[in-house]
CSV table of C-alpha atoms and ligand atoms in Angstrom, one decimal:
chain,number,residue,atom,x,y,z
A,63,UNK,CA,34.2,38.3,-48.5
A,64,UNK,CA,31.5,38.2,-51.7
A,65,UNK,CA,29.6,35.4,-52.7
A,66,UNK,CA,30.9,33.7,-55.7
A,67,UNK,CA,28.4,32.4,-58.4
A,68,UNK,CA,29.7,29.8,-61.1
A,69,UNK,CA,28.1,30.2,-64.5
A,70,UNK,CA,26.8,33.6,-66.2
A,71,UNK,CA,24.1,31.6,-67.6
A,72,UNK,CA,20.0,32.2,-66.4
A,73,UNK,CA,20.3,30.8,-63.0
A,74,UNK,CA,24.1,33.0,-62.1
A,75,UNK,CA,22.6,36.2,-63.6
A,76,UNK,CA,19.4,35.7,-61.8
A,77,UNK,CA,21.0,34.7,-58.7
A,78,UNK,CA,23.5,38.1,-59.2
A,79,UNK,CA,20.6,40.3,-59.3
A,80,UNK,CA,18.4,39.0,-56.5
A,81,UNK,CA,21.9,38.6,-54.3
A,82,UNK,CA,23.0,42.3,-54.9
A,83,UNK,CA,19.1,43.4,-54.3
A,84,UNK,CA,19.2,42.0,-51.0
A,85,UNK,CA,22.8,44.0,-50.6
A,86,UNK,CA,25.3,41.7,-51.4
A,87,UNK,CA,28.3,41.8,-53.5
A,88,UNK,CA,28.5,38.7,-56.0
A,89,UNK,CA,31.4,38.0,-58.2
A,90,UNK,CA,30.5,36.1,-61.6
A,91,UNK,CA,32.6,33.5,-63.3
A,92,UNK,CA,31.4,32.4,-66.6
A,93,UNK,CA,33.7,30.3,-68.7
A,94,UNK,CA,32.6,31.8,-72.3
A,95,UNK,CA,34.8,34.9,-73.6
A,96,UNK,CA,31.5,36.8,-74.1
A,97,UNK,CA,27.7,36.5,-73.4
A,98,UNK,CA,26.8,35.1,-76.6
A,99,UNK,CA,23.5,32.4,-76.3
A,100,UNK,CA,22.4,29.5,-79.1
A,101,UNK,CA,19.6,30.7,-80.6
A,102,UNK,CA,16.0,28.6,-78.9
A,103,UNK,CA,13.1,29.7,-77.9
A,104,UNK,CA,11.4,29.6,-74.2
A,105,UNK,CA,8.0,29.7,-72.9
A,106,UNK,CA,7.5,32.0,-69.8
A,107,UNK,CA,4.9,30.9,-68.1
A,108,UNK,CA,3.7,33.1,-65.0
A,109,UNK,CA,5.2,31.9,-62.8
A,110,UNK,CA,8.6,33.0,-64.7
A,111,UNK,CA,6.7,36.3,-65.0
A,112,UNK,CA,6.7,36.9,-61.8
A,113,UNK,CA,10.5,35.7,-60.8
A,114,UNK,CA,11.6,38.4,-63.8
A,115,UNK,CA,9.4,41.1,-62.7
A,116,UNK,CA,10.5,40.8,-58.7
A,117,UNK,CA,14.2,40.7,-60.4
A,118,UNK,CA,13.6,43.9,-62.1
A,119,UNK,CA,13.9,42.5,-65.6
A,120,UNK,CA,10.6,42.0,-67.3
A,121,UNK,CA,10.0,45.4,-68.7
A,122,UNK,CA,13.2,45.4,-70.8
A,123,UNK,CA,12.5,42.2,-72.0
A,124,UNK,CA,8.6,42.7,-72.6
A,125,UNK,CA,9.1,44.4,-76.2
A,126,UNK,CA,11.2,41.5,-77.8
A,127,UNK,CA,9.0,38.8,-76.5
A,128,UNK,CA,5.5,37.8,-78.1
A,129,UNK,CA,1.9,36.9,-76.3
A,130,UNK,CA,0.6,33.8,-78.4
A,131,UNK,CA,-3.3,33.9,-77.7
A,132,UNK,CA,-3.5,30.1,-77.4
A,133,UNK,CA,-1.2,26.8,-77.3
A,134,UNK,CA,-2.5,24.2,-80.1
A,135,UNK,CA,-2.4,20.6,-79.5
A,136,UNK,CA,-2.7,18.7,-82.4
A,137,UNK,CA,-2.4,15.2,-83.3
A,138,UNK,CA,0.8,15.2,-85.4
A,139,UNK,CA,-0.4,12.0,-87.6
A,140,UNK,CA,-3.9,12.7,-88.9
A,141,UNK,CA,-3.3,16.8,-88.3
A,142,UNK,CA,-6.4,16.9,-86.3
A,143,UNK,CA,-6.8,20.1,-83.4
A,144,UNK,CA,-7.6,18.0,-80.5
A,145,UNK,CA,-7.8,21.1,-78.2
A,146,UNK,CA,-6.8,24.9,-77.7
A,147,UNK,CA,-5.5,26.4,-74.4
A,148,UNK,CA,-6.4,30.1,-74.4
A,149,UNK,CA,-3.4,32.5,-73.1
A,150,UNK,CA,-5.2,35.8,-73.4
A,151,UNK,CA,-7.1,37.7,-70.5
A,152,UNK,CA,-9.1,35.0,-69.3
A,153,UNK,CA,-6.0,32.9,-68.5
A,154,UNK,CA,-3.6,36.5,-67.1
A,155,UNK,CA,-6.7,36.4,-64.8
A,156,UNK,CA,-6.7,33.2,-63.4
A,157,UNK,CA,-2.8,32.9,-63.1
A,158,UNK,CA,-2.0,36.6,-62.0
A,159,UNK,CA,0.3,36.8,-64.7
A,160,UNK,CA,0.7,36.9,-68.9
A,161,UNK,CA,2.4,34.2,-70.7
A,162,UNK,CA,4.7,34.8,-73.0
A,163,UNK,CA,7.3,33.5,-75.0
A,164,UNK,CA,11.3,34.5,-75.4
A,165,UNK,CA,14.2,34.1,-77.6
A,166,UNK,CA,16.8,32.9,-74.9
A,167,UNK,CA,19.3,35.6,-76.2
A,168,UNK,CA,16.6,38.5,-75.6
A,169,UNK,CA,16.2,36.8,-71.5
A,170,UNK,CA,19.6,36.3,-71.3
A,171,UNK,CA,20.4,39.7,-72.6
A,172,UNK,CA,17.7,41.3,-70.2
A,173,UNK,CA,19.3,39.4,-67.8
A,174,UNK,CA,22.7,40.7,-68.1
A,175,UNK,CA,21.4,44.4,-68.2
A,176,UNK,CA,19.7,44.3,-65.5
A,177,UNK,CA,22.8,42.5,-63.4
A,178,UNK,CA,25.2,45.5,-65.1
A,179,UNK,CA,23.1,47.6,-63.6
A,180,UNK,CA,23.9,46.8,-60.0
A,181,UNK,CA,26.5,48.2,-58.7
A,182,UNK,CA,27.1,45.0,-56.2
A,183,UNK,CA,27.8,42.4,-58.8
A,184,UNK,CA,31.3,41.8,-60.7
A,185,UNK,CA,31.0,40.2,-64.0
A,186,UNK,CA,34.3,37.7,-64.6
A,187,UNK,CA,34.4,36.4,-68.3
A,188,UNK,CA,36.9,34.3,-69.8
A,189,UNK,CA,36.9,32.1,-66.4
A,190,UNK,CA,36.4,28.5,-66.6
A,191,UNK,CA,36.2,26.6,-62.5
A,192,UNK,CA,37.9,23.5,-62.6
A,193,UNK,CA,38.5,22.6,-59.0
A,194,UNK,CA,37.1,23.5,-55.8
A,195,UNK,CA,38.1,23.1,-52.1
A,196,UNK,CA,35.0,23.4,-49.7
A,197,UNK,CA,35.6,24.3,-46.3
A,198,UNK,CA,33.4,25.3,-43.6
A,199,UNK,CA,33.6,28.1,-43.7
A,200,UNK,CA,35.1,29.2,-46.8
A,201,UNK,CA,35.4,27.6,-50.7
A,202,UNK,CA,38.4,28.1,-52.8
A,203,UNK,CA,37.9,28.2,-56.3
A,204,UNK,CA,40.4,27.6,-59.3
A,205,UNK,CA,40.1,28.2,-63.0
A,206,UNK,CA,41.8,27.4,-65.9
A,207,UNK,CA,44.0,30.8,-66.1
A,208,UNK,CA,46.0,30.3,-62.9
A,209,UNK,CA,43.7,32.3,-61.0
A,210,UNK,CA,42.1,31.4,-57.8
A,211,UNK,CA,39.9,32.8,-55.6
A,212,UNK,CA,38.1,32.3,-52.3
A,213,UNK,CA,34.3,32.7,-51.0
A,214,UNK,CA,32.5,32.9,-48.2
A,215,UNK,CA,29.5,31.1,-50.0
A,216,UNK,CA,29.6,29.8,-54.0
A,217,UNK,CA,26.7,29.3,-55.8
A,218,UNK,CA,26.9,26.9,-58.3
A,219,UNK,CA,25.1,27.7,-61.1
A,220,UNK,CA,27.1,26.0,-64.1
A,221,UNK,CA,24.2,23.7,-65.8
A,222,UNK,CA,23.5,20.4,-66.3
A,223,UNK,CA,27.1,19.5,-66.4
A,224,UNK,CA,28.1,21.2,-63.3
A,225,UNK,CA,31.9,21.6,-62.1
A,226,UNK,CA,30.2,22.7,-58.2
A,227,UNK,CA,27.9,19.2,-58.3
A,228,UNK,CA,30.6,17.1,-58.7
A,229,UNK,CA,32.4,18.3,-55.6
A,230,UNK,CA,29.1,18.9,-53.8
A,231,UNK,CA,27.6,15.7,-54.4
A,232,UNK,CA,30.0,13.9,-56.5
A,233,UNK,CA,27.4,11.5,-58.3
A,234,UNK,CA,28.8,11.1,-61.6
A,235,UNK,CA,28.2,12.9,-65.1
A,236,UNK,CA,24.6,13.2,-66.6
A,237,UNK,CA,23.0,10.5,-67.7
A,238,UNK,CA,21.3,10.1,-71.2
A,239,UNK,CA,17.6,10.4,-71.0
A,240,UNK,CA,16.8,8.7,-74.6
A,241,UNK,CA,15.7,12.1,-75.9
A,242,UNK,CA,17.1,14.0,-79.1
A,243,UNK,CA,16.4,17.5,-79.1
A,244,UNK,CA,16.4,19.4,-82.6
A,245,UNK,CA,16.1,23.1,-82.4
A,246,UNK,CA,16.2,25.7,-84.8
A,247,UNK,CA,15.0,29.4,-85.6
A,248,UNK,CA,13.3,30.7,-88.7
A,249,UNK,CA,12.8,33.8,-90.2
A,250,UNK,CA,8.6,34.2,-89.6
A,251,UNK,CA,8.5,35.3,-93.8
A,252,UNK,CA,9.8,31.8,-94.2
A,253,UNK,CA,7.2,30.2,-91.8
A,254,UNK,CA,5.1,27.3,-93.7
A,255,UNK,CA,1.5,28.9,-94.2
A,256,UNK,CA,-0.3,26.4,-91.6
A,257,UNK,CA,-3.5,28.3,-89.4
A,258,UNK,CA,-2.7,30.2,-86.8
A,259,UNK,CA,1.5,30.2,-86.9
A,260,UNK,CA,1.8,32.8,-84.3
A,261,UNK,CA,-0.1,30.5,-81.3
A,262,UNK,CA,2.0,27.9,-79.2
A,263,UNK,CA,1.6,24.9,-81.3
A,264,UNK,CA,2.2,21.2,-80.1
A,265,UNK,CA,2.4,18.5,-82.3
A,266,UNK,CA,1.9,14.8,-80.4
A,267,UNK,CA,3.4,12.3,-82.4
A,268,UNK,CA,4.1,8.2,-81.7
A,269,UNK,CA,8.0,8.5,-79.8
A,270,UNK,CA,8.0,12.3,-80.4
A,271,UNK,CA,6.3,15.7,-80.7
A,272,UNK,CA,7.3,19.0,-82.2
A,273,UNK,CA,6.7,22.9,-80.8
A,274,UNK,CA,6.5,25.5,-82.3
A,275,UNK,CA,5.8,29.6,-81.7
A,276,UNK,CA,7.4,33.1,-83.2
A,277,UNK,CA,10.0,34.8,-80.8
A,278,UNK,CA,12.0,38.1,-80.6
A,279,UNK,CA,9.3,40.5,-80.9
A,280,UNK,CA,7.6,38.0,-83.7
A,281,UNK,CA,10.3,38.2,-86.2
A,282,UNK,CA,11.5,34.5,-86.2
A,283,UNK,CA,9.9,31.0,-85.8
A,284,UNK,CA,11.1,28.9,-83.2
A,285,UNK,CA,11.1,25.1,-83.4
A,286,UNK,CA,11.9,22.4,-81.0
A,287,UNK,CA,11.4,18.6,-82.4
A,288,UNK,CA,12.0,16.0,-79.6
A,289,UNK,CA,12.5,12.1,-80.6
A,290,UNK,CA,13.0,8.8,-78.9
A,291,UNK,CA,16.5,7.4,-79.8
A,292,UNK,CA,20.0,6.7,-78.7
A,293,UNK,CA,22.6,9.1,-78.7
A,294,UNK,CA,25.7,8.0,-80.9
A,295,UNK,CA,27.6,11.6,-81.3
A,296,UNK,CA,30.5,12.7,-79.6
A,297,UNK,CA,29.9,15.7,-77.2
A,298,UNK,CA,26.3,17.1,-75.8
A,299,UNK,CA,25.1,18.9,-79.5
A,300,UNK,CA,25.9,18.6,-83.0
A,301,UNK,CA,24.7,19.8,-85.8
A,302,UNK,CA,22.3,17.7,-88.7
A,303,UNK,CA,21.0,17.8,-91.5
A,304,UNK,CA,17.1,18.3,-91.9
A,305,UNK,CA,16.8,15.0,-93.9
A,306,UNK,CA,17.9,13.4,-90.0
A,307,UNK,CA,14.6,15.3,-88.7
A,308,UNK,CA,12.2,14.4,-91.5
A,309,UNK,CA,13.2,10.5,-90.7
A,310,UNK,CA,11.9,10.6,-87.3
A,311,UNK,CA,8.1,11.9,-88.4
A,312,UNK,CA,7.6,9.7,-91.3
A,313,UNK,CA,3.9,9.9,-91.1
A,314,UNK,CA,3.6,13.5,-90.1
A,315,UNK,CA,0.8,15.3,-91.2
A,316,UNK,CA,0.8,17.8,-94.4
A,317,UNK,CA,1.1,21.1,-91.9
A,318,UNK,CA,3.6,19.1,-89.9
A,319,UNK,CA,5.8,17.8,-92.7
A,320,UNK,CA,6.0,21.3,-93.6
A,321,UNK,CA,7.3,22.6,-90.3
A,322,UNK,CA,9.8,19.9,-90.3
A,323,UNK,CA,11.0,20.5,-94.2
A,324,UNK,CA,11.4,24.4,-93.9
A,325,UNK,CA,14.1,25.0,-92.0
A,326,UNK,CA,17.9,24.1,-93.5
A,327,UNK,CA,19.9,24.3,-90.0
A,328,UNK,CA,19.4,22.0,-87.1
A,329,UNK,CA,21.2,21.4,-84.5
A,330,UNK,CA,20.6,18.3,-81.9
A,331,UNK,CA,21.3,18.5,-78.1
A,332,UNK,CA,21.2,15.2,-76.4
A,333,UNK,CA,18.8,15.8,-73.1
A,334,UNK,CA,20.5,14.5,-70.2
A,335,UNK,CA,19.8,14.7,-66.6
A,336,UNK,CA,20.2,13.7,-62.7
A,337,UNK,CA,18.4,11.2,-60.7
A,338,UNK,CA,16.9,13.8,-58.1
A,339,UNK,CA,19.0,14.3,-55.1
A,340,UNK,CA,17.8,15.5,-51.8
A,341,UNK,CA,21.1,17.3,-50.8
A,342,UNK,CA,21.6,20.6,-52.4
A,343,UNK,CA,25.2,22.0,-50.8
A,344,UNK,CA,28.1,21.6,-48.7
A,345,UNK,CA,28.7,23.5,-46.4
A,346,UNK,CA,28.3,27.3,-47.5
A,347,UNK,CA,28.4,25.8,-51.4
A,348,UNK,CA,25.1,25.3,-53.1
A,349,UNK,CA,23.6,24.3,-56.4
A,350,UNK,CA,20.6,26.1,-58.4
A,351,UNK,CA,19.0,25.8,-61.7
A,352,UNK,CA,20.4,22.8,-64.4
A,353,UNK,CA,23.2,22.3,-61.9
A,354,UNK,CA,20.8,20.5,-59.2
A,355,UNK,CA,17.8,20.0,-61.0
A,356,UNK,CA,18.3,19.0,-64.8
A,357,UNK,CA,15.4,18.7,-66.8
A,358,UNK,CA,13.6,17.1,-69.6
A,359,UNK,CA,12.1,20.4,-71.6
A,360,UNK,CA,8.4,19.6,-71.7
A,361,UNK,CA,7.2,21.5,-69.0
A,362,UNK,CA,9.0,24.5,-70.5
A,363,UNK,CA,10.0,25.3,-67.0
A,364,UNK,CA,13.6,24.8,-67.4
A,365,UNK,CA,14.8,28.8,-67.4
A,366,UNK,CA,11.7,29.2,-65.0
A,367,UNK,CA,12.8,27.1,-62.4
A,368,UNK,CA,16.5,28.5,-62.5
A,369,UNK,CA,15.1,32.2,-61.9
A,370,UNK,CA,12.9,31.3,-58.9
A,371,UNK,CA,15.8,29.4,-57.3
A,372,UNK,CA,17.9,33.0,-57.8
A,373,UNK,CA,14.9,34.7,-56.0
A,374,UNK,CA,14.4,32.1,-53.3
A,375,UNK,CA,18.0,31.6,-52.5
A,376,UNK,CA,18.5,35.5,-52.2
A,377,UNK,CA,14.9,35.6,-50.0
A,378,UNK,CA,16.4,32.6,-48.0
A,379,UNK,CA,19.6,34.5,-46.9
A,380,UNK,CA,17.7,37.6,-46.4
A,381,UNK,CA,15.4,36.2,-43.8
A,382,UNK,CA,18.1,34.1,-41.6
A,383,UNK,CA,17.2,30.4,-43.1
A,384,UNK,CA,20.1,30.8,-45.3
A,385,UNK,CA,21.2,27.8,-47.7
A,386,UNK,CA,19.2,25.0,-45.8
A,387,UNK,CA,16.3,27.2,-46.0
A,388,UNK,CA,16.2,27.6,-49.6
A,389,UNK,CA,16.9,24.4,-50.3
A,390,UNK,CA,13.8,22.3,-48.0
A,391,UNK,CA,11.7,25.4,-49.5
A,392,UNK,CA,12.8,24.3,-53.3
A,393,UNK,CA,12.8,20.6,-53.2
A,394,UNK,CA,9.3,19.4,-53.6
A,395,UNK,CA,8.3,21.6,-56.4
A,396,UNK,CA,11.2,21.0,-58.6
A,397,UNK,CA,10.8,17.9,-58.5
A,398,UNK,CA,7.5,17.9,-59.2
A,399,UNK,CA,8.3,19.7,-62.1
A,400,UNK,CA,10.8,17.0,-63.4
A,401,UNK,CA,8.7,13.9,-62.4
A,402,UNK,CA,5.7,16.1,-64.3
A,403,UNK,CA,7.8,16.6,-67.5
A,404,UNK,CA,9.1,13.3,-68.0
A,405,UNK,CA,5.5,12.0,-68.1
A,406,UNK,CA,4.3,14.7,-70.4
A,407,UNK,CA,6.8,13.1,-72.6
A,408,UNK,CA,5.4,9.9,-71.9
A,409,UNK,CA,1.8,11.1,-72.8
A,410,UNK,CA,3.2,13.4,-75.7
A,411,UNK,CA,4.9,10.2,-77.2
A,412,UNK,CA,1.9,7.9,-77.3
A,413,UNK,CA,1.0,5.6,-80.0
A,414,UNK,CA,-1.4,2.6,-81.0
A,415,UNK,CA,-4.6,2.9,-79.1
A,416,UNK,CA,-2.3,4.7,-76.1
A,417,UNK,CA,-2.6,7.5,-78.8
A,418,UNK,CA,-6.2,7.2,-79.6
A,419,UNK,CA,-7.1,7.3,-75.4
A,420,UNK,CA,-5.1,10.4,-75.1
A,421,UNK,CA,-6.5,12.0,-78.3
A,422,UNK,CA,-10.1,11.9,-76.7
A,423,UNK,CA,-8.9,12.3,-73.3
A,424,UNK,CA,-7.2,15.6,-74.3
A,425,UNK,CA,-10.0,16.6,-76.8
A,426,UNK,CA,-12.8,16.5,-73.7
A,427,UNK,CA,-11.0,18.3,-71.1
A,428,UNK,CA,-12.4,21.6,-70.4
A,429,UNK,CA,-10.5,24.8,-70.2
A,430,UNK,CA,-11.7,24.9,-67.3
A,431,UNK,CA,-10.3,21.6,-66.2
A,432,UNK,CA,-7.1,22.2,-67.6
A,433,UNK,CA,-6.2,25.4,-65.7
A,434,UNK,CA,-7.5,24.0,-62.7
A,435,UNK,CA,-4.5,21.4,-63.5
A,436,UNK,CA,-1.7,24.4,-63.9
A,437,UNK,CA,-2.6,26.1,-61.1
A,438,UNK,CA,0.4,24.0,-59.0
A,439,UNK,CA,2.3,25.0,-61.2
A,440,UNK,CA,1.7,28.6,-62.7
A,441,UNK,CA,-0.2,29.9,-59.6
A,442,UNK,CA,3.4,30.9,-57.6
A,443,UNK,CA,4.4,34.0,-56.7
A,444,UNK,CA,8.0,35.0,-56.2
A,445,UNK,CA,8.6,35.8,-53.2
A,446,UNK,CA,9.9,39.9,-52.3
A,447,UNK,CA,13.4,40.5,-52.2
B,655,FAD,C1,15.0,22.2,-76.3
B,655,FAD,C2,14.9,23.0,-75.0
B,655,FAD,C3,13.8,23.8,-74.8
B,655,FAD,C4,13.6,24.5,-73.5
B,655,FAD,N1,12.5,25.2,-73.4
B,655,FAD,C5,12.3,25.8,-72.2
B,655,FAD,C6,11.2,26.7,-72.0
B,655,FAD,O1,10.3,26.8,-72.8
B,655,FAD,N2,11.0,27.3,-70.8
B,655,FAD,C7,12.0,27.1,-69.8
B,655,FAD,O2,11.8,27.7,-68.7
B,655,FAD,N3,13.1,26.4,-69.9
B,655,FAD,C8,13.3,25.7,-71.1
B,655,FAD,N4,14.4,25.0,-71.3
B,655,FAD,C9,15.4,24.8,-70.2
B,655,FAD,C10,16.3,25.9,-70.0
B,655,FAD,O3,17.0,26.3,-71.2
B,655,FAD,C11,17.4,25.5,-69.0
B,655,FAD,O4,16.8,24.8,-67.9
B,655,FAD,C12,18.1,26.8,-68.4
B,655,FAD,O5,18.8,27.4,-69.4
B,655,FAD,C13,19.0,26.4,-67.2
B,655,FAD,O6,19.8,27.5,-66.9
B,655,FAD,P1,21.1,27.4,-66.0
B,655,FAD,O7,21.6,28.8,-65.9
B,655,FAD,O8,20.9,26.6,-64.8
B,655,FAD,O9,22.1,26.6,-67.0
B,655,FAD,P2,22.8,27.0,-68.3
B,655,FAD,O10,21.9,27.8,-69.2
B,655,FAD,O11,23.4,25.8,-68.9
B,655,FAD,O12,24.0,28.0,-67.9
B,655,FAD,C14,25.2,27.5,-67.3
B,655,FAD,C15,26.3,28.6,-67.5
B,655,FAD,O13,27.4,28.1,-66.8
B,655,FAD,C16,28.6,28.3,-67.6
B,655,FAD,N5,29.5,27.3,-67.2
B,655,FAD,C17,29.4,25.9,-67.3
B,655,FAD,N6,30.5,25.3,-66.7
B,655,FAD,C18,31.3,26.3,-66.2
B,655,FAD,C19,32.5,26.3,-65.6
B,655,FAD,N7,33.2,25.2,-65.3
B,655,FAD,N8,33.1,27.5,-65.2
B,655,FAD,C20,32.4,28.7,-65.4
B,655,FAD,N9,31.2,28.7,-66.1
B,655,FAD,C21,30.7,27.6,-66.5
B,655,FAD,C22,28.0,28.1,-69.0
B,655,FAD,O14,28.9,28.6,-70.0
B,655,FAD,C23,26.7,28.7,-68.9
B,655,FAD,O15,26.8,30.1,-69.2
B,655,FAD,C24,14.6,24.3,-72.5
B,655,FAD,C25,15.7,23.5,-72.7
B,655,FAD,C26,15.9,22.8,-73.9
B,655,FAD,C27,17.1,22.0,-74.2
């Protein structure tokens, strides 16, 4: 029997490709009639480098994506640069890797080519899971259409509002993590004249902060504006209006108020996540990527994370620790990465003389200092497959 994989998103096609590398057959069922993806940007740190080159991916994604030379954090109420990260040589040299930055279309796409290109993996559209049965030794699986099928092992990569996790761990839907996430893409001829518009910025503002960098080979802007505040729409996105954006940066700087007023399409996704759990399958089923470990964005290791599940799962199985393996060798760094993103929130979201310690906390840190602080985190190497 193949392996079955749930979800056709980052985490399924990376998890097809590293599976059929090691010689497996995988069959993919992803409920969407055809690979189409939201338009948002992602930040590829190197340790998401490294995941896409050992998947075989990175050089057909490398000409659409963009290598900002530093991230910008600014102070998103007086305007002020309170410090630069570089991301040129200096910083490829330390972390073994480049950074980068990605439409999620042009990864997904890359993604997808390289998982055609395998002979071992079956690509199942149009198939939505609703059920599962999960036996010892085998899992059924049943879809919307009628149709059924059976696996020795299912991976369960089908996001953060995973059909696999509730018959795995059964713990209830996502919860609401207070965040409002506005995202939109912008033509780069459109992009407010602000210094610098093709680094990484970061705006910190009290209860929110903005990003902002260029994507698909520098053509578009992409901009992600994160508040504090409840969540009163039906569903997981919507679309607003820019005026609903404006309102949550009243006091934003001139550069920043111009960010904010240029685009004319929003649309909001309500971030929502898991309390962490320390089991990760039944049985032969497992979980990877949004399904198990749900994430607030601020890391920007989201999409990261997902891929080096796909390569550690498939590097798990290859060398006999199977399932269990991949799981105890998982657990403590992604939830470091979690714990670590919901305080960068936290610290992003400061205000009142909170603000004023971080602004001079952040303005006297060394570069130095604040790669030695990455190096947990962008210092990993996937392992080979
Ligand atoms: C604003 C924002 C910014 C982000 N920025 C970054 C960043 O800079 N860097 C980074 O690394 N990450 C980032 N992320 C996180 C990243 O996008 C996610 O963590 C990543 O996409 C998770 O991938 P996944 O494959 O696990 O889940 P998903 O991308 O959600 O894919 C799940 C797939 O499963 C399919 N599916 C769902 N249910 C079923 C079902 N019942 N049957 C069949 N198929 C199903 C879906 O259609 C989808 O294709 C960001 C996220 C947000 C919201």
């Amino acid at each position: 029997m193949t392996i079955g994989i749930i979800g056709g998103g980052i985490a399924g096609l990376a998890s097809a490709i590293a599976l059929a590398k090691i010689g497996r057959e995988v069959d993919v069922y992803e409920k969407a009639d055809a690979f189409a993806e939201v338009g948002a940007g992602l930040q590829i740190g190197p340790n998401a480098v490294s995941t896409l080159k050992q998947l075989g991916a990175f050089d057909a994604l490398e000409p659409l994506m963009v290598a900002p030379e530093n991230i910008r954090i600014m102070d998103g109420v007086t305007g002020t640069l309170l410090s630069t990260l570089p991301l040129g040589q200096q910083f490829e040299t330390r972390f073994g890797q480049p950074y980068r930055v990605s439409h999620r279309a042009d990864l997904l796409t890359a993604l997808l080519e390289t998982a055609k290109n395998c002979d071992r993996v079956n690509i199942h559209l149009a198939s939505t899971l609703t059920r599962l049965d999960i036996e010892p030794d085998t899992t059924f699986c049943h879809f919307t259409n009628a149709k059924t099928a059976s696996h020795e092992m299912l991976v369960g990569a089908d996001g953060f509002r995973s059909v696999v996790r509730r018959s795995v761990l059964n713990d209830g839907p996502p919860i609401f993590a207070g965040h409002s996430l506005y995202r939109t893409l912008i033509p780069i001829e459109k992009a407010p004249d602000i210094p610098r518009i093709t680094d990484v910025h970061l705006w910190l503002y009290p209860k929110g902060h903005v990003v902002h960098y260029p994507v698909s080979a520098g053509k578009k802007l992409n901009i992600v504006a994160a508040s504090e505040q409840n969540w009163e729409n039906k569903g997981w996105s919507v679309p607003v209006e820019p005026s609903e954006v404006i309102k949550y940066f009243p006091n934003a700087a001139d550069n920043l108020q111009s960010v904010l007023a240029t685009p004319q399409n929003w649309l909001k996704w309500a971030a929502a996540g898991h309390p962490h759990s320390p089991v990760w399958h039944k049985h032969q089923t497992v979980l990877i990527g949004d399904a198990i470990h749900p994430t607030l964005p601020y890391l920007a290791q989201g999409a990261a994370m997902a891929m080096e599940d796909a390569v550690c799962l498939a590097s798990a199985i290859k060398s006999g620790t199977g399932i269990s393996g991949y799981a105890t060798a998982r657990q403590d760094r992604t939830r470091k990465i979690v714990e670590t993103s919901k305080r960068l929130g936290e610290i992003y979201h400061m205000s009142g003389l909170q603000r004023l310690a971080r602004n001079f906390a952040i303005g006297h840190t060394s570069t130095k200092s604040q790669y030695n602080r990455l190096d947990w985190l962008y210092n990993w190497t996937a392992p080979e497959i």
